[in-house]
């Protein structure tokens, strides 16, 4: 049975983490590993996580929950710690405040992608889907503005990050070898997704569109708070992968499109 590893990064997240924990706990799919990588929170985040682990351990068919709390050098350093420890076939990041739209989201993903019918070495490199944006209370606001294409390739991200990080399921054997580049403070996820897709293409593995909403993403986050710095990093990342001329031309098109 295909195993999903969910990694949740937390730091002083007591106000929002519970809905993430409850969402994972309610998933009807059985083979789930949940890694909670905490940056030495000083609030009640780890108390909530410990209570969640006890509840999951005590429930029939409960998921495997692993807790880790220690100082880190930022969110992407914490994500790399999670990748190193991940034991599933696929890894997805569902951070504090984010949640699955339905209790059977993972079950639907496995069914739609026929994951449990495929040999491990034939599993797609990436599974990807749609995202809804929610507010800090978890209330639906709107679908994410950027929508994933019918057929995703590593070159698709020239048009922006068309797949939200929380809706991007990477094969763990690929992801472990392509850790986040911590020189980027706000947009290492963009670079990482591109590198994962490029490696999938090199290996001749497909990127599979799930064609459903697979994540609810909290609008407020580090990238939102540091929007200008994030845009600068994304420009550098796009130049790195697609070349300076192509990146400048695409950004000029963004300006023209916005004026229409």
CSV table of C-alpha atoms in Angstrom, one decimal:
chain,number,residue,atom,x,y,z
A,1,UNK,CA,0.0,0.0,0.0
A,2,UNK,CA,1.4,3.4,-1.0
A,3,UNK,CA,2.3,5.5,2.1
A,4,UNK,CA,1.9,9.2,2.3
A,5,UNK,CA,4.3,11.2,4.5
A,6,UNK,CA,2.8,14.5,5.6
A,7,UNK,CA,5.3,17.0,7.0
A,8,UNK,CA,4.1,19.9,9.2
A,9,UNK,CA,6.5,22.7,10.1
A,10,UNK,CA,5.6,24.6,13.3
A,11,UNK,CA,6.9,27.4,15.4
A,12,UNK,CA,4.6,29.1,18.1
A,13,UNK,CA,1.6,28.0,16.1
A,14,UNK,CA,-0.8,27.2,18.9
A,15,UNK,CA,-3.6,29.4,17.4
A,16,UNK,CA,-3.7,27.5,14.0
A,17,UNK,CA,-2.1,24.1,14.3
A,18,UNK,CA,-5.1,22.3,15.8
A,19,UNK,CA,-7.1,22.4,12.6
A,20,UNK,CA,-4.1,20.9,10.7
A,21,UNK,CA,-3.7,18.1,13.2
A,22,UNK,CA,-7.5,17.4,13.2
A,23,UNK,CA,-7.5,17.3,9.4
A,24,UNK,CA,-4.7,14.7,9.3
A,25,UNK,CA,-6.3,12.6,12.1
A,26,UNK,CA,-9.6,12.4,10.2
A,27,UNK,CA,-8.0,11.1,7.0
A,28,UNK,CA,-9.7,7.8,6.2
A,29,UNK,CA,-6.6,6.5,4.2
A,30,UNK,CA,-4.7,4.2,6.5
A,31,UNK,CA,-1.1,4.3,5.5
A,32,UNK,CA,-0.1,7.8,6.6
A,33,UNK,CA,3.0,9.0,8.4
A,34,UNK,CA,2.8,12.5,9.9
A,35,UNK,CA,6.1,14.2,10.8
A,36,UNK,CA,5.7,17.4,12.9
A,37,UNK,CA,9.0,19.3,12.9
A,38,UNK,CA,8.9,22.1,15.4
A,39,UNK,CA,11.4,24.9,15.8
A,40,UNK,CA,11.5,24.8,19.7
A,41,UNK,CA,8.2,26.6,20.2
A,42,UNK,CA,7.7,28.5,23.4
A,43,UNK,CA,3.9,28.4,23.4
A,44,UNK,CA,1.5,25.4,23.6
A,45,UNK,CA,2.2,24.1,20.1
A,46,UNK,CA,4.0,21.0,21.3
A,47,UNK,CA,1.4,20.3,24.0
A,48,UNK,CA,-1.2,20.2,21.3
A,49,UNK,CA,1.1,18.0,19.1
A,50,UNK,CA,1.7,15.6,22.0
A,51,UNK,CA,-2.1,15.3,22.7
A,52,UNK,CA,-2.7,14.7,19.0
A,53,UNK,CA,0.0,11.9,18.9
A,54,UNK,CA,-1.6,10.2,21.9
A,55,UNK,CA,-5.0,10.4,20.3
A,56,UNK,CA,-3.7,9.0,17.0
A,57,UNK,CA,-1.8,6.2,18.8
A,58,UNK,CA,-4.8,5.2,20.7
A,59,UNK,CA,-7.2,5.1,17.8
A,60,UNK,CA,-7.8,2.0,15.6
A,61,UNK,CA,-6.0,2.4,12.4
A,62,UNK,CA,-4.3,5.6,13.7
A,63,UNK,CA,-1.5,7.1,11.7
A,64,UNK,CA,2.2,7.0,12.6
A,65,UNK,CA,3.0,10.4,14.2
A,66,UNK,CA,6.6,11.5,14.8
A,67,UNK,CA,7.4,14.6,16.8
A,68,UNK,CA,10.6,16.6,16.6
A,69,UNK,CA,11.3,19.9,18.4
A,70,UNK,CA,14.6,21.7,18.3
A,71,UNK,CA,16.0,25.0,17.2
A,72,UNK,CA,16.5,25.4,13.4
A,73,UNK,CA,17.9,27.9,10.9
A,74,UNK,CA,14.5,28.7,9.3
A,75,UNK,CA,11.6,27.0,7.7
A,76,UNK,CA,13.5,25.4,4.8
A,77,UNK,CA,16.1,24.0,7.2
A,78,UNK,CA,13.2,22.5,9.1
A,79,UNK,CA,11.7,21.1,5.9
A,80,UNK,CA,15.0,19.5,5.1
A,81,UNK,CA,15.0,17.8,8.5
A,82,UNK,CA,11.5,16.4,7.6
A,83,UNK,CA,12.6,15.2,4.2
A,84,UNK,CA,15.6,13.4,5.8
A,85,UNK,CA,13.2,11.5,8.1
A,86,UNK,CA,10.4,10.8,5.7
A,87,UNK,CA,9.6,7.2,5.1
A,88,UNK,CA,6.6,7.2,2.8
A,89,UNK,CA,6.4,6.8,-1.0
A,90,UNK,CA,5.2,10.4,-1.4
A,91,UNK,CA,5.8,13.5,0.7
A,92,UNK,CA,3.7,16.6,1.0
A,93,UNK,CA,4.1,19.7,3.2
A,94,UNK,CA,1.0,20.7,5.1
A,95,UNK,CA,2.0,23.4,7.5
A,96,UNK,CA,0.3,24.9,10.6
A,97,UNK,CA,-3.1,26.3,9.6
A,98,UNK,CA,-3.3,24.4,6.3
A,99,UNK,CA,-5.7,21.4,6.0
A,100,UNK,CA,-7.2,18.8,3.7
A,101,UNK,CA,-10.6,19.8,2.2
A,102,UNK,CA,-12.2,16.4,2.9
A,103,UNK,CA,-11.7,13.5,5.3
A,104,UNK,CA,-11.1,11.2,2.3
A,105,UNK,CA,-8.8,13.4,0.3
A,106,UNK,CA,-5.8,11.1,0.5
A,107,UNK,CA,-8.0,8.1,-0.2
A,108,UNK,CA,-9.3,9.8,-3.3
A,109,UNK,CA,-5.8,10.7,-4.5
A,110,UNK,CA,-4.7,7.1,-4.1
A,111,UNK,CA,-7.8,5.9,-6.0
A,112,UNK,CA,-7.7,8.5,-8.8
A,113,UNK,CA,-4.0,7.9,-9.4
A,114,UNK,CA,-4.3,4.1,-9.1
A,115,UNK,CA,-1.3,4.2,-6.8
A,116,UNK,CA,-1.9,0.9,-5.1
A,117,UNK,CA,-2.0,-0.9,-8.5
A,118,UNK,CA,1.5,0.3,-9.6
A,119,UNK,CA,4.9,-1.1,-8.8
A,120,UNK,CA,6.9,1.3,-6.6
A,121,UNK,CA,9.4,2.1,-9.4
A,122,UNK,CA,6.5,3.1,-11.8
A,123,UNK,CA,4.9,5.6,-9.4
A,124,UNK,CA,4.6,9.1,-10.9
A,125,UNK,CA,7.3,11.6,-9.9
A,126,UNK,CA,4.7,14.1,-8.8
A,127,UNK,CA,1.0,14.2,-8.0
A,128,UNK,CA,-0.6,17.6,-8.1
A,129,UNK,CA,-4.0,19.2,-7.6
A,130,UNK,CA,-5.9,22.4,-6.9
A,131,UNK,CA,-5.9,24.6,-3.8
A,132,UNK,CA,-8.5,26.7,-2.0
A,133,UNK,CA,-7.4,29.8,0.0
A,134,UNK,CA,-8.8,30.2,3.5
A,135,UNK,CA,-8.5,32.9,6.1
A,136,UNK,CA,-6.8,32.6,9.5
A,137,UNK,CA,-10.0,31.1,10.9
A,138,UNK,CA,-10.0,28.4,8.2
A,139,UNK,CA,-12.9,29.9,6.4
A,140,UNK,CA,-13.0,29.5,2.6
A,141,UNK,CA,-12.1,32.7,0.7
A,142,UNK,CA,-11.6,31.7,-3.0
A,143,UNK,CA,-9.9,29.2,-5.2
A,144,UNK,CA,-6.2,29.9,-5.6
A,145,UNK,CA,-5.7,32.4,-8.5
A,146,UNK,CA,-3.0,30.4,-10.2
A,147,UNK,CA,-4.4,27.1,-11.4
A,148,UNK,CA,-2.4,24.0,-12.3
A,149,UNK,CA,-2.3,23.1,-16.1
A,150,UNK,CA,-3.8,20.0,-17.4
A,151,UNK,CA,-0.3,18.7,-18.1
A,152,UNK,CA,2.4,20.0,-15.9
A,153,UNK,CA,6.1,20.1,-16.8
A,154,UNK,CA,9.1,21.7,-15.1
A,155,UNK,CA,8.9,24.5,-17.7
A,156,UNK,CA,5.3,25.4,-16.6
A,157,UNK,CA,6.6,27.4,-13.6
A,158,UNK,CA,7.9,30.0,-16.1
A,159,UNK,CA,4.4,31.4,-15.7
A,160,UNK,CA,4.6,31.4,-11.9
A,161,UNK,CA,4.1,28.7,-9.3
A,162,UNK,CA,1.1,27.1,-10.9
A,163,UNK,CA,0.9,24.4,-8.2
A,164,UNK,CA,0.7,25.4,-4.6
A,165,UNK,CA,3.4,23.8,-2.4
A,166,UNK,CA,0.7,22.1,-0.3
A,167,UNK,CA,-0.8,20.5,-3.4
A,168,UNK,CA,2.5,19.1,-4.7
A,169,UNK,CA,3.1,15.5,-3.8
A,170,UNK,CA,6.7,14.5,-4.6
A,171,UNK,CA,8.1,10.9,-4.7
A,172,UNK,CA,10.1,10.7,-1.6
A,173,UNK,CA,13.1,8.9,-3.2
A,174,UNK,CA,13.4,11.9,-5.6
A,175,UNK,CA,12.7,14.5,-2.9
A,176,UNK,CA,15.3,13.2,-0.4
A,177,UNK,CA,18.1,13.7,-3.0
A,178,UNK,CA,16.9,17.3,-3.8
A,179,UNK,CA,16.7,19.1,-0.5
A,180,UNK,CA,15.7,22.8,-0.2
A,181,UNK,CA,18.3,25.3,-1.1
A,182,UNK,CA,18.5,27.4,2.1
A,183,UNK,CA,20.2,30.3,0.4
A,184,UNK,CA,16.6,31.3,-0.4
A,185,UNK,CA,14.7,32.5,2.6
A,186,UNK,CA,11.2,32.8,1.1
A,187,UNK,CA,11.0,31.0,-2.2
A,188,UNK,CA,13.1,27.8,-1.9
A,189,UNK,CA,9.9,25.9,-2.4
A,190,UNK,CA,9.6,27.2,-6.0
A,191,UNK,CA,13.2,26.1,-6.7
A,192,UNK,CA,12.6,22.7,-5.1
A,193,UNK,CA,9.5,22.0,-7.0
A,194,UNK,CA,11.2,22.8,-10.3
A,195,UNK,CA,14.2,20.6,-9.5
A,196,UNK,CA,11.9,17.7,-8.5
A,197,UNK,CA,10.0,18.0,-11.8
A,198,UNK,CA,13.2,18.2,-13.8
A,199,UNK,CA,14.5,15.0,-12.1
A,200,UNK,CA,11.1,13.3,-12.8
A,201,UNK,CA,11.4,14.1,-16.5
A,202,UNK,CA,15.0,12.9,-16.6
A,203,UNK,CA,13.9,9.6,-15.1
A,204,UNK,CA,11.1,9.3,-17.6
A,205,UNK,CA,8.4,9.5,-14.9
A,206,UNK,CA,5.0,11.3,-15.4
A,207,UNK,CA,3.6,14.2,-13.4
A,208,UNK,CA,0.0,13.3,-12.6
A,209,UNK,CA,-2.9,15.7,-12.4
A,210,UNK,CA,-5.3,14.6,-9.6
A,211,UNK,CA,-8.0,17.0,-10.9
A,212,UNK,CA,-9.5,17.9,-7.6
A,213,UNK,CA,-8.9,20.3,-4.7
A,214,UNK,CA,-6.4,18.6,-2.4
A,215,UNK,CA,-5.4,21.4,0.0
A,216,UNK,CA,-6.8,24.4,1.8
A,217,UNK,CA,-4.0,27.0,2.2
A,218,UNK,CA,-3.9,29.8,4.8
A,219,UNK,CA,-3.4,33.0,3.0
A,220,UNK,CA,-1.2,34.7,5.6
A,221,UNK,CA,2.3,33.3,5.7
A,222,UNK,CA,6.0,34.2,5.6
A,223,UNK,CA,5.9,34.6,1.8
A,224,UNK,CA,2.9,36.9,2.0
A,225,UNK,CA,4.5,39.0,4.8
A,226,UNK,CA,7.7,39.3,2.8
A,227,UNK,CA,6.2,39.7,-0.6
A,228,UNK,CA,8.8,41.9,-2.2
A,229,UNK,CA,11.7,39.8,-1.0
A,230,UNK,CA,9.9,36.7,-2.2
A,231,UNK,CA,9.4,38.2,-5.7
A,232,UNK,CA,13.1,39.1,-5.9
A,233,UNK,CA,14.1,35.5,-5.0
A,234,UNK,CA,11.6,34.1,-7.5
A,235,UNK,CA,13.2,36.2,-10.3
A,236,UNK,CA,16.6,34.8,-9.4
A,237,UNK,CA,15.2,31.3,-9.3
A,238,UNK,CA,13.6,31.6,-12.7
A,239,UNK,CA,16.8,33.0,-14.2
A,240,UNK,CA,18.6,30.1,-12.8
A,241,UNK,CA,16.3,27.5,-14.4
A,242,UNK,CA,15.0,29.2,-17.5
A,243,UNK,CA,17.7,31.8,-18.4
A,244,UNK,CA,17.8,35.6,-18.0
A,245,UNK,CA,16.2,36.5,-21.4
A,246,UNK,CA,13.3,34.1,-21.1
A,247,UNK,CA,12.6,35.3,-17.5
A,248,UNK,CA,12.7,39.0,-18.4
A,249,UNK,CA,10.4,38.4,-21.4
A,250,UNK,CA,7.9,36.5,-19.3
A,251,UNK,CA,7.9,39.2,-16.7
A,252,UNK,CA,7.2,41.8,-19.4
A,253,UNK,CA,4.2,39.6,-20.5
A,254,UNK,CA,3.0,39.6,-16.9
A,255,UNK,CA,2.9,43.4,-16.9
A,256,UNK,CA,1.1,43.5,-20.2
A,257,UNK,CA,-1.4,40.9,-19.1
A,258,UNK,CA,-2.1,42.9,-15.9
A,259,UNK,CA,-2.9,46.0,-17.9
A,260,UNK,CA,-5.6,44.3,-20.0
